[in-house]
XYZ file of C-alpha atoms in Angstrom:
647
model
C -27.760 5.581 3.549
C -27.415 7.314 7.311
C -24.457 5.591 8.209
C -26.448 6.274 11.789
C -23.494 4.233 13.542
C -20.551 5.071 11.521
C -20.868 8.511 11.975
C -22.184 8.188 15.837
C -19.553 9.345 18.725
C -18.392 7.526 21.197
C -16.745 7.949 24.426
C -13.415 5.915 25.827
C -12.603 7.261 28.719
C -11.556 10.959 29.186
C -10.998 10.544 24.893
C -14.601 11.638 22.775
C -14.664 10.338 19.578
C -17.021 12.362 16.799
C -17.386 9.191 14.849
C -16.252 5.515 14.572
C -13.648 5.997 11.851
C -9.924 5.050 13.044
C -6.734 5.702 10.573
C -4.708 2.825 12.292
C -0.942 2.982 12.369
C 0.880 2.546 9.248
C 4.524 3.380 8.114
C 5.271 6.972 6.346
C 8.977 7.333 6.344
C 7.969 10.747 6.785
C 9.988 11.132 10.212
C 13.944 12.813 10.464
C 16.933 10.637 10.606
C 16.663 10.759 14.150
C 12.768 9.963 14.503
C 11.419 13.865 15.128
C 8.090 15.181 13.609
C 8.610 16.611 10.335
C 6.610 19.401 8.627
C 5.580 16.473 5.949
C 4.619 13.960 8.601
C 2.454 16.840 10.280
C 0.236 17.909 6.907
C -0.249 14.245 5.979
C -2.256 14.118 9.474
C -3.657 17.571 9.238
C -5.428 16.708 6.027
C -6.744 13.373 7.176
C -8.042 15.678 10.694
C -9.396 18.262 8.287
C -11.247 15.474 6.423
C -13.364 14.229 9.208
C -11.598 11.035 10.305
C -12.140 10.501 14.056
C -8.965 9.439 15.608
C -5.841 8.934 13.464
C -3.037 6.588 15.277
C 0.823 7.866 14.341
C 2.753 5.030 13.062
C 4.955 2.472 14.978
C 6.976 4.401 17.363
C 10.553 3.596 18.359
C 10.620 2.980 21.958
C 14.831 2.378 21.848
C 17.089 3.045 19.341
C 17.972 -0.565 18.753
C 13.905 -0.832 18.579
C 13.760 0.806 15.115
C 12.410 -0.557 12.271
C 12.390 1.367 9.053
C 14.325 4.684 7.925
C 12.257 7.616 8.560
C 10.608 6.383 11.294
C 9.294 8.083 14.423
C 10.840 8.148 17.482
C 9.833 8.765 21.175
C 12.878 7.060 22.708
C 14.377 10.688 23.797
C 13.213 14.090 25.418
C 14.170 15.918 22.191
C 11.400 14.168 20.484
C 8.731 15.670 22.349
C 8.589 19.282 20.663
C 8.216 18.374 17.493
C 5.078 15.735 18.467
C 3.866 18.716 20.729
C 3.449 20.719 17.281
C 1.678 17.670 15.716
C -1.460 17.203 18.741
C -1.741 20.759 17.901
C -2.002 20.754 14.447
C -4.448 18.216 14.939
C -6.144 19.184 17.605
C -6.997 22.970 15.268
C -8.129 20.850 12.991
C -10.754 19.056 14.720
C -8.923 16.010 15.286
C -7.740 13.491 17.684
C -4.539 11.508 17.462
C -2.453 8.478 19.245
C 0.885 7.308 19.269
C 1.278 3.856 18.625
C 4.899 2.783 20.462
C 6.669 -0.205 19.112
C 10.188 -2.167 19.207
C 10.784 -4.296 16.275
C 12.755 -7.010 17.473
C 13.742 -9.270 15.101
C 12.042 -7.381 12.352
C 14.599 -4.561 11.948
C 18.620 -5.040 10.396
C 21.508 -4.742 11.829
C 22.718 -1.860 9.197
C 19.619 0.278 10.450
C 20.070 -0.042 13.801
C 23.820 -0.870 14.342
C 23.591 -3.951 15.978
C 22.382 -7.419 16.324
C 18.483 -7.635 16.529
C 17.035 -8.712 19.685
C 14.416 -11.164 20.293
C 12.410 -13.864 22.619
C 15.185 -16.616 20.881
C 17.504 -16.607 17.999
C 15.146 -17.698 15.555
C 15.310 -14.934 12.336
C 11.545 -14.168 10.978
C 9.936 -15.681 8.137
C 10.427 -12.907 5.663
C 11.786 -9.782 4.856
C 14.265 -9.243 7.924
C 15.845 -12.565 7.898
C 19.242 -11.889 10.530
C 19.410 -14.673 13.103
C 18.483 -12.112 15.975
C 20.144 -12.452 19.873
C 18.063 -14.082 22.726
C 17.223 -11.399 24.903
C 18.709 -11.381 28.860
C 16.000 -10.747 31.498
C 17.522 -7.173 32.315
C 17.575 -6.062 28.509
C 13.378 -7.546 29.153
C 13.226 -4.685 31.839
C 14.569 -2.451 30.153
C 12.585 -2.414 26.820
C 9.433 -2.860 29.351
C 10.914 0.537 31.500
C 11.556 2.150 27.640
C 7.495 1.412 26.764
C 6.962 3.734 30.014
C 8.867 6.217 29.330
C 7.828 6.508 25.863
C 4.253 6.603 27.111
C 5.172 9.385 29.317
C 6.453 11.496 26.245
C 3.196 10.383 24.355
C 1.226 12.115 27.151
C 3.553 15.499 27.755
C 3.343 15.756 23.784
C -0.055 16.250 23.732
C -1.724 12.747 22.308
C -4.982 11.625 23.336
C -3.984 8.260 23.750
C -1.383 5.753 22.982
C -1.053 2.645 21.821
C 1.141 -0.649 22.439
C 1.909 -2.723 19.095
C 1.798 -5.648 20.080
C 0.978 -7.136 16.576
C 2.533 -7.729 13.319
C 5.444 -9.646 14.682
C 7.278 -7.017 16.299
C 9.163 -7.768 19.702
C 5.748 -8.171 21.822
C 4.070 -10.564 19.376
C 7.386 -12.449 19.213
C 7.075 -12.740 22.968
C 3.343 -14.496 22.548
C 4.333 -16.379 19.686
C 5.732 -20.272 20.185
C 7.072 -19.796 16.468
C 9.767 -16.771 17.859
C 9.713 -17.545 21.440
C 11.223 -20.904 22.822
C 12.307 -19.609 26.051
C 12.152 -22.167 29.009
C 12.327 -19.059 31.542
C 9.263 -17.038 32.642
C 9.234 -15.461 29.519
C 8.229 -18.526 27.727
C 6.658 -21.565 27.525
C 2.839 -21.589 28.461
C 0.719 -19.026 27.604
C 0.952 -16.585 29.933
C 4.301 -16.723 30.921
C 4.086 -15.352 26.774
C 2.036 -12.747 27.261
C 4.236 -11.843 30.600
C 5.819 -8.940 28.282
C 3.032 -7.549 27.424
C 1.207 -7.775 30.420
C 4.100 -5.852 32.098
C 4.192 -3.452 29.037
C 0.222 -2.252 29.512
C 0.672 -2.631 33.285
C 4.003 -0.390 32.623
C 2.217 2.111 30.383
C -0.616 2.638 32.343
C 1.271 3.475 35.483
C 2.782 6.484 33.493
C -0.083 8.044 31.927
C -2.672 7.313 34.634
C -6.351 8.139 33.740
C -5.695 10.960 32.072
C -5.353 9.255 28.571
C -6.243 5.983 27.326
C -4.443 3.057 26.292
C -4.520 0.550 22.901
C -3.061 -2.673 22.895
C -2.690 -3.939 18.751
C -2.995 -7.506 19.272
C -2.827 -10.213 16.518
C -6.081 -12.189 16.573
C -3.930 -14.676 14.216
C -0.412 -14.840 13.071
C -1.637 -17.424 10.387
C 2.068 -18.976 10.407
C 3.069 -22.373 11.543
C 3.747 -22.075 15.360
C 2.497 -18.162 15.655
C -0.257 -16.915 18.349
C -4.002 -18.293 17.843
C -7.023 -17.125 17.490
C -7.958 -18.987 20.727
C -4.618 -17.969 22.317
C -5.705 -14.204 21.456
C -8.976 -14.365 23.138
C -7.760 -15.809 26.131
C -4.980 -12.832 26.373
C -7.409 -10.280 25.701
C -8.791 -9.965 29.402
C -5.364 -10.273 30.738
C -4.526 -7.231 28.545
C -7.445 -5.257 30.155
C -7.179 -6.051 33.888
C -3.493 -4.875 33.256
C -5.183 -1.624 31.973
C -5.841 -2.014 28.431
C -8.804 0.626 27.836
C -9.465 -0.278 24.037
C -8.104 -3.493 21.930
C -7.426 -3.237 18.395
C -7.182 -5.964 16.299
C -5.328 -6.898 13.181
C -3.448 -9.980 11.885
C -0.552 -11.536 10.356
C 3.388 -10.986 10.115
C 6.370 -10.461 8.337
C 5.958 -13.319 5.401
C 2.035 -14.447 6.861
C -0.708 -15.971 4.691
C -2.824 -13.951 4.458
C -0.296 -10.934 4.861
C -0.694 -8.486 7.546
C -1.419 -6.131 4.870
C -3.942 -7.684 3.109
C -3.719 -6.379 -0.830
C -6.088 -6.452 -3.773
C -7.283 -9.834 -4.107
C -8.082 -10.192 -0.589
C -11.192 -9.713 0.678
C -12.804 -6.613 2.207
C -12.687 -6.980 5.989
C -11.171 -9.965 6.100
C -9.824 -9.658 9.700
C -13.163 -8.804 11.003
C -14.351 -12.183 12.202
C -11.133 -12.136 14.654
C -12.585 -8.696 15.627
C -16.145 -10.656 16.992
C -14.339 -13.014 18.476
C -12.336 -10.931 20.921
C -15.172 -8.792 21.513
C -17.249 -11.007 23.015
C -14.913 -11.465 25.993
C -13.516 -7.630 25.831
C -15.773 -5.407 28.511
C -13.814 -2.515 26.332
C -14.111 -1.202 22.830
C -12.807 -3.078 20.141
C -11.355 -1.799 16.614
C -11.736 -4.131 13.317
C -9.705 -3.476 11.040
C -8.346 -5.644 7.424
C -9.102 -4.150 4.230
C -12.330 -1.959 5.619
C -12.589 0.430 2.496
C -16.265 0.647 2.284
C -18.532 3.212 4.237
C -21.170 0.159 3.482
C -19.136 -2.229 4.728
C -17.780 -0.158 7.728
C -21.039 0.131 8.526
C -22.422 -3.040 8.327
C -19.659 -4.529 10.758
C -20.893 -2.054 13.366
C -24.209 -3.050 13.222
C -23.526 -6.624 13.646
C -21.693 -5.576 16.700
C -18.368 -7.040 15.695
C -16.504 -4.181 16.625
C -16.897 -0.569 18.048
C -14.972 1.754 15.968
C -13.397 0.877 12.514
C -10.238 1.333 10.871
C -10.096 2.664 7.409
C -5.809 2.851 6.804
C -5.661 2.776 3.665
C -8.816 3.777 2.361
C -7.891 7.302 4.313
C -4.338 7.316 2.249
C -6.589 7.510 -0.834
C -9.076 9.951 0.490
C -8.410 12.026 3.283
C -11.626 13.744 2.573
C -13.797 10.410 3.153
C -15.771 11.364 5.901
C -17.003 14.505 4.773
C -17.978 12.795 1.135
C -19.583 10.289 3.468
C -21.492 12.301 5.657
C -22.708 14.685 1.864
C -23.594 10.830 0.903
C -21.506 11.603 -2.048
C -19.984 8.079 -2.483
C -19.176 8.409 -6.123
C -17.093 10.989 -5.397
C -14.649 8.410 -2.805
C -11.462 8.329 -4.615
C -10.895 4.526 -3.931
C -8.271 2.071 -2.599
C -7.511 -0.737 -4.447
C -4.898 -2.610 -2.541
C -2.371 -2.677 -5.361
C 0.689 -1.660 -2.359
C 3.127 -0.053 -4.997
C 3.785 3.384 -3.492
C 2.267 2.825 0.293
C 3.868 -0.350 1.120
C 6.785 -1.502 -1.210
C 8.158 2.145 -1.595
C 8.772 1.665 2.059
C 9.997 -2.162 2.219
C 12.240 -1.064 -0.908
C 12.443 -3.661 -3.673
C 15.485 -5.306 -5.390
C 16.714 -2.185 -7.189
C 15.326 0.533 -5.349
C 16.783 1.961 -1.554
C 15.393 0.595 1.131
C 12.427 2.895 3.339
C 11.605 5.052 0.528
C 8.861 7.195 2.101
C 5.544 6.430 1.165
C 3.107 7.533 -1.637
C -0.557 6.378 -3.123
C -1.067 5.469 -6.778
C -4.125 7.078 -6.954
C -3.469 9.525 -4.900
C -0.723 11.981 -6.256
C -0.830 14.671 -3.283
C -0.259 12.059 0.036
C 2.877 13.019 1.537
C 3.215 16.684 -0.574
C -0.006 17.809 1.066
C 1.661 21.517 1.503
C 3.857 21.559 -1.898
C 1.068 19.759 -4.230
C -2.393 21.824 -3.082
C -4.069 23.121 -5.858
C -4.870 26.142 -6.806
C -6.710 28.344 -8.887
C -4.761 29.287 -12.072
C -3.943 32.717 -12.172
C -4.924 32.362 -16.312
C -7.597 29.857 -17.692
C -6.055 28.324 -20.563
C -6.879 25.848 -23.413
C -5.376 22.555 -22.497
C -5.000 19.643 -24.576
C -4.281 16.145 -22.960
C -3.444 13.527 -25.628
C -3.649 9.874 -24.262
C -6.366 8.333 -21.896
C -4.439 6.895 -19.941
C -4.903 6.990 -15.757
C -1.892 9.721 -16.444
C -3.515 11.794 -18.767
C -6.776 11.611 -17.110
C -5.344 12.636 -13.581
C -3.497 15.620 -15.503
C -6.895 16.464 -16.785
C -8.780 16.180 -13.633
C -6.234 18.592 -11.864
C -6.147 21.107 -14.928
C -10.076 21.135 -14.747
C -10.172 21.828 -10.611
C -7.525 24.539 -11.196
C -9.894 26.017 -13.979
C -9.245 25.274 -16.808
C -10.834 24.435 -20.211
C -9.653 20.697 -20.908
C -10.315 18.413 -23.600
C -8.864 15.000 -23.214
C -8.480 13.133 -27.063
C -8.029 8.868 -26.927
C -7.165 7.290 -30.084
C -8.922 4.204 -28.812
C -12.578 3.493 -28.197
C -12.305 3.804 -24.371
C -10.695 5.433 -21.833
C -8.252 3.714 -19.500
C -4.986 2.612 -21.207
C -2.873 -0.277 -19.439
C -4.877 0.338 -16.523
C -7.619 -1.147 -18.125
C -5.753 -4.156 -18.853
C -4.407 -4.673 -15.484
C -8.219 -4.680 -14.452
C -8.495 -8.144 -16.696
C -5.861 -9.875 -14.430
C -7.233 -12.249 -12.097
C -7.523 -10.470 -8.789
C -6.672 -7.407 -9.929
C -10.497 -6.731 -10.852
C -10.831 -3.708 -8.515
C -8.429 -1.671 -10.586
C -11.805 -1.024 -12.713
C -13.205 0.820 -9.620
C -10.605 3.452 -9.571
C -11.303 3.566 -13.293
C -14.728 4.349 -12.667
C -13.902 6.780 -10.034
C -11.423 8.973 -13.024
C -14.377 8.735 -15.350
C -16.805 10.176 -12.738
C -14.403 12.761 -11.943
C -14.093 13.860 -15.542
C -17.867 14.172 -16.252
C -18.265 16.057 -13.200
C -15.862 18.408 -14.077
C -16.730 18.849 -17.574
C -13.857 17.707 -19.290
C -14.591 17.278 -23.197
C -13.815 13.675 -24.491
C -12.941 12.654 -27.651
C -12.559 8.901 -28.543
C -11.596 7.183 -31.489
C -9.647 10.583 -32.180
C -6.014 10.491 -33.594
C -4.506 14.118 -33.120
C -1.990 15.452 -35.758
C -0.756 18.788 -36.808
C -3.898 19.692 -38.269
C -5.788 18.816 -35.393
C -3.669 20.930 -33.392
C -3.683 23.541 -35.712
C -7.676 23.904 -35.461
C -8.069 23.560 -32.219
C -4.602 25.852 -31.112
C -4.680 25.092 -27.750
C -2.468 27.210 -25.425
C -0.782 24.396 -23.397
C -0.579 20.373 -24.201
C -0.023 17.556 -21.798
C 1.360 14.699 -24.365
C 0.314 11.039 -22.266
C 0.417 8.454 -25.318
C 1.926 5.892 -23.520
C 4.412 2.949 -24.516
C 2.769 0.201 -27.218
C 3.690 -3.242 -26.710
C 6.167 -4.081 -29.585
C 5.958 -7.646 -31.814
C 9.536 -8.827 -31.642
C 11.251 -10.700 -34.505
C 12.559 -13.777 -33.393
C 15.131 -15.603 -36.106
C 13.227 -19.264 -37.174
C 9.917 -18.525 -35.718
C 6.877 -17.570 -37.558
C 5.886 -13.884 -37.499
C 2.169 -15.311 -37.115
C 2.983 -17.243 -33.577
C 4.136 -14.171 -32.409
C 1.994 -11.803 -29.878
C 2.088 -8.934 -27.284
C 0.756 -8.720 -24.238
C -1.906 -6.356 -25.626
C -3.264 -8.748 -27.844
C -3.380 -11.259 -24.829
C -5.551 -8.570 -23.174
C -7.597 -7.403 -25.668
C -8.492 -11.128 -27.019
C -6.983 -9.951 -30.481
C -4.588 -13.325 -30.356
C -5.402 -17.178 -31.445
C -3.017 -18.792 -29.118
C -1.799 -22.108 -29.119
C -2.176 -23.891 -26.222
C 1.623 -23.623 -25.150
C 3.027 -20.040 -24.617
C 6.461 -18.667 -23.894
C 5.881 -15.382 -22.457
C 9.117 -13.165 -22.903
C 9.927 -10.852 -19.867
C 9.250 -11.339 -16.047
C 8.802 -8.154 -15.051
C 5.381 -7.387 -13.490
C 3.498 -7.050 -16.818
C 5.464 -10.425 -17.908
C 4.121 -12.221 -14.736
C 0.799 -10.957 -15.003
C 0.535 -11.882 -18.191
C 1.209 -15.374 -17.812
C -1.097 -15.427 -14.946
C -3.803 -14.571 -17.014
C -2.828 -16.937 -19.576
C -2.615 -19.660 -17.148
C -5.876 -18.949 -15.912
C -7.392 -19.521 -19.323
C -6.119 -22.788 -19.646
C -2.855 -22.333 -21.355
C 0.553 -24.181 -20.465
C 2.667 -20.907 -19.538
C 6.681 -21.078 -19.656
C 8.187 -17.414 -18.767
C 11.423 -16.677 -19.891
C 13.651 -13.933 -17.994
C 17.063 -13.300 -19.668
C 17.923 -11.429 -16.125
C 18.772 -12.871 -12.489
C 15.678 -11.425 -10.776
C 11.700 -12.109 -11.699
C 9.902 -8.664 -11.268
C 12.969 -6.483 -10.453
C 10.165 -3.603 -10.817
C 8.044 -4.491 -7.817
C 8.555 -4.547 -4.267
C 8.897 -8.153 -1.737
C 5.356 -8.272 -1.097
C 3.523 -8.162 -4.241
C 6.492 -9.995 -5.836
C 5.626 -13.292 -3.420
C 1.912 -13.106 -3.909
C 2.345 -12.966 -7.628
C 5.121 -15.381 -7.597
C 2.971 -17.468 -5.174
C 0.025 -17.170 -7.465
C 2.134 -18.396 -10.464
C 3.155 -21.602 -8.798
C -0.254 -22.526 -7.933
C -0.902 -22.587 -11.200
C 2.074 -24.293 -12.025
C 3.306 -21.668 -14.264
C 7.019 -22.390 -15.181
C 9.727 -19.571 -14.805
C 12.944 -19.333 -15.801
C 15.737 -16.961 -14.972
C 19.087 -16.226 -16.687
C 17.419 -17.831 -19.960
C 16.264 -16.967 -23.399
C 14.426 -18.113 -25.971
C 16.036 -19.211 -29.220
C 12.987 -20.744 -31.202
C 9.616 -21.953 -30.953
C 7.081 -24.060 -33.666
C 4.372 -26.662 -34.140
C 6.620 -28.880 -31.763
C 8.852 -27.276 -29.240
C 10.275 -24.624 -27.537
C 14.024 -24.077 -27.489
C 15.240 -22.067 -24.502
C 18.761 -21.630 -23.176
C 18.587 -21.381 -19.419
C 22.255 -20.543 -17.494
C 23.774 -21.649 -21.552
C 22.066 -25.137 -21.304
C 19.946 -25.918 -23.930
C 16.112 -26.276 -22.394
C 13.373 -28.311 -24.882
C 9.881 -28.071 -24.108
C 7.996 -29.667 -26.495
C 4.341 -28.697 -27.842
C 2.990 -26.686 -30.264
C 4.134 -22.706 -28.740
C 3.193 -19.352 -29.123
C 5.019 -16.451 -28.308
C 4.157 -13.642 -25.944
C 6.486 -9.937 -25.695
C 5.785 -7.693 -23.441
C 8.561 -4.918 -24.553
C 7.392 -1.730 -24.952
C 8.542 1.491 -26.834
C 7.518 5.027 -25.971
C 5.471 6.559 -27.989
C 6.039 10.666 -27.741
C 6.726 11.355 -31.825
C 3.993 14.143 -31.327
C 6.402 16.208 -29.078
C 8.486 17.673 -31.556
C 5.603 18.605 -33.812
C 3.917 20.141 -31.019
C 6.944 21.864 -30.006
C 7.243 22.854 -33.347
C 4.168 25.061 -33.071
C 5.565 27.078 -30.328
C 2.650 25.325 -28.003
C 4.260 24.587 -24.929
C 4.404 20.555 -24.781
C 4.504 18.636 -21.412
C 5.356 14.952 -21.740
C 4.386 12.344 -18.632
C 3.833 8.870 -18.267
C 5.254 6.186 -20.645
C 5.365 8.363 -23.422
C 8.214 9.350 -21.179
C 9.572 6.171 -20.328
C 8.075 2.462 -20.075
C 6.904 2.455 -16.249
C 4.029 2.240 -13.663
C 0.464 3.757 -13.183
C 2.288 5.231 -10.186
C 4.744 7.719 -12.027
C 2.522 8.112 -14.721
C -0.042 9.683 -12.287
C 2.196 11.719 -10.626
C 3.516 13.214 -13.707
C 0.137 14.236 -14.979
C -1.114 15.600 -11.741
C 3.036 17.594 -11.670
C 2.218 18.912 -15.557
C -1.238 20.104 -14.548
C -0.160 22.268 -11.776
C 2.591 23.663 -13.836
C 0.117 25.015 -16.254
């Protein structure tokens, strides 16, 4: 396929665009304490530049110091900021690229420990998720002054070098609070109808555009929906959207959703693949400027197709350009296959930066599946200065990443998998009910290792002798962590299963289960179970379901439990289970369910007894993943891609 409009420029303005491919604004971390450009922030742009994306769109911007949102964000609230921006347009600009600022206050969507104070807003109404502090009603001179703080950020934008900037006015940050009747229920000329609304960010464009002239162009974000109960309209948007441009508005870029929204503002796997492009059409048929869809656009086929229906005029790609920074150039060689792919899971890109409940808050940002993002300069690869015999033992996404990156640095690699296919628990994930497009970053691993050459062996179980005749010089140990049976006292050994088993179909359930665990695999478990038509109970001896993920995937998964009426219990454990009942002590009250139960763990045990035979050889012996430690696809990943390089 041509991708003839995709890849066709376009002009906005004094700003000419090589192609229609937009990396919209999204949260790094990457930033200094006091919002500069750091040398991290400035590679993770270079590379996506490099790559071929069009335009790429810096993150939500603090405008004012109490407008901050997240740790490690950026910051154009000061004169000291501009150097360090001036040395990212640069960067950019050698690489072939052009970039915007997107400027933002946060409102109510910020804490009072980040930014020292009490958060401001339309009225003291908290948000609907995640930042939950009753905020202050603004005064009509602290109005002025966040409107005269959009200028002057705008003004740094433009002495810094961007090609354009951008007004969030989206995502329920301060300006979408304003249009909103859910956050705003002012009676002044801030609120009320419609436009007196949209008076703040009519004043913000009309404020913007008065310090950066004609010389660069301005986005307005706006929400075509805020899909919660009281929040801006899709009819609401469209009649705002011409106000936006008479107040100088040169391109409108549209997105969805807020803190807590369904669907979320970041719509995850499961959701479907451009799903905010309809609100796109919509405001483009009353926009005389160009419009940007946006909403899970990961496809080049997709991307393209939304063009040609003329729902938008360029296209953002966020995500899809965290995965692959090179996806332009594989989609202008029409190599495809060769897309390492998004698949909306959110662990490392979104929840490392919301924090979860035992991790610190504004962790900056990584990708799953893609180990380099944010260590662009540290992680490169390069040639090894030796080619060596490597052995990777496990299939797993961790040992298959280590063998990818062995094989680009040169290296001989065979990869051995005691089971008939490659994959591990990624594999299994892929059998969870919306969590299907784990399989295409599967697919993408096994393309990558038959391009490269890596040998395969399946169905292969490697001991000493195996090592001994094949002596490899280096091994990369990724067996993982098997799912353990657990003995429970009184029940039958035979009603007892893991969460393999579940997965694998190797289990005659009955049609009651207690699942054991509600950590993510616990949850997903019973999810699957539930969707097959069992009666799920979950049993969590701690006070938190899925401690291990972050807010947002925790509430659609928790969400997705309770529509299938899948019972959960906290601070509980199981003491037996048989042909009638279930006997579970929740907060030391004794809890009977009756039925005829089955039992479900999902506790696993490393598996890395190899190591010290390996080490015993004298062959160095690099262990990653869950043969490590029981954890995610994320670390395991890493680790793999980390052991390769050190080889």
């Amino acid at each position: 396929m041509a991708f003839k409009k995709l890849l066709s420029p376009i002009d906005i303005g004094t700003l000419h665009l090589k192609n229609r491919i937009v990396m919209p604004a999204m949260g790094t971390g990457y930033a200094a304490e006091d919002g500069s450009a750091t040398e991290r922030l400035i590679d993770y742009f270079v590379a996506r530049a490099a790559g071929g994306a069009a335009l790429l769109i810096v993150e939500a911007t603090a405008v004012h110091p109490r407008g901050r949102i997240f740790k490690g964000e950026c910051g154009m609230f000061d004169d000291r900021h501009i150097p360090g921006f001036q040395r990212l347009t640069r960067a950019v600009h050698d690489s072939d690229g052009k970039i915007v600022m997107q400027i933002a206050h946060g409102g109510r969507q910020t804490k009072s420990a980040l930014i020292g104070d009490q958060p401001l807003a339309p009225s003291p109404i908290p948000a609907p998720a995640l930042c939950t502090e009753t905020p202050r009603a603004m005064t009509i001179d602290e109005i002025q002054v966040v409107v005269r703080s959009f200028g002057e950020a705008a003004r740094r934008v433009k002495e810094a070098g961007f090609d354009a900037v951008e007004i969030h006015g989206a995502h329920g940050y301060l300006i979408n609070q304003f249009l909103s009747q859910n956050a705003n229920h002012r009676t002044d000329s801030y609120g009320g109808s419609l436009k007196n609304r949209a008076r703040l960010a009519i004043e913000t464009v009309s404020e913007v555009k008065k310090s950066v002239g004609s010389e660069i162009p301005v986005f307005f974000r706006l929400n075509g929906e805020d899909y919660i109960k009281g929040g801006c309209t899709l009819n609401e948007a469209v009649e705002i959207t011409p106000w936006l441009i008479q107040a100088g508005a040169d391109v409108v870029h549209v997105s969805a959703g807020v803190y807590g929204s369904d669907p979320p503002t970041i719509p995850l796997i499961g959701s479907e693949c451009g799903c905010f492009a309809p609100l796109s059409r919509a405001v483009k048929e009353v926009a005389t400027v160009p419009v940007i869809a946006s909403g899970r656009i990961k496809s080049p086929l997709l991307a393209e197709k939304i063009l040609e229906q003329g729902t938008a005029d360029l296209i953002s790609m966020g995500r899809a350009l965290m995965a692959d920074p090179d996806l332009v150039i594989k989609i202008r060689a029409q190599k495809l296959e060769e897309i390492r792919p998004c698949v909306g899971c959110g662990q490392a890109c979104i929840e490392r930066l919301l924090g979860g409940i035992k991790k610190v808050e504004n962790d900056p940002i990584s990708c799953v599946g893609n180990p380099v993002m944010g260590r662009e300069r540290a992680w490169a690869l390069h040639p090894a200065s030796q080619r060596k015999r490597l052995l990777v033992i496990g299939g797993g996404p961790g040992g298959i990443q280590a063998a990818i990156a062995a094989a680009q640095r040169g290296h001989e690699v065979a990869l051995c998998e005691r089971n008939k296919e490659l994959g591990g628990n990624l594999r299994l994930a892929a059998m969870i009910p919306g969590r299907e497009e784990f399989s295409e970053y599967l697919d993408y691993l096994f393309g990558e290792i038959n391009r490269l050459g890596v040998e395969v062996s399946l169905n292969r179980e490697v001991n000493p002798e195996y090592l001994q005749e094949t002596n490899p010089d280096a091994v990369i140990l990724a067996t993982g962590a098997p799912f353990q049976r657990m003995k429970i006292p009184g029940t039958d050994p035979e009603r007892i299963f893991t969460a393999a088993d579940i997965f694998t179909g190797k289990s005659d359930l009955s049609d009651h289960t207690v699942v054991l665990g509600a950590n993510q695999i616990g949850l997903e478990t019973a999810l699957l179970l539930s969707n097959q038509g069992k009666d799920v109970t979950v049993v969590e001896e701690g006070d938190h379901f899925a401690p291990d993920m972050g807010p947002i995937g925790r509430f659609d998964l928790l969400n997705s439990l309770k529509k299938w009426k899948v019972e959960v219990f906290k601070q509980a454990r199981l003491i037996s289970a048989d042909n009638s009942k279930a006997e579970i002590m929740v907060s030391e009250r004794e809890h009977h369910i009756k039925g005829d139960f089955s039992i479900v763990s999902v506790e696993q045990v490393s598996n890395n007894r190899l190591s010290k035979e390996i080490e015993s050889t004298g062959i160095p012996c690099h262990v990653i993943g869950d043969a490590l430690r029981p954890r995610k696809a994320l670390e395991a990943i890493e680790e793999g891609y980390g052991a390769a390089m050190k080889i």
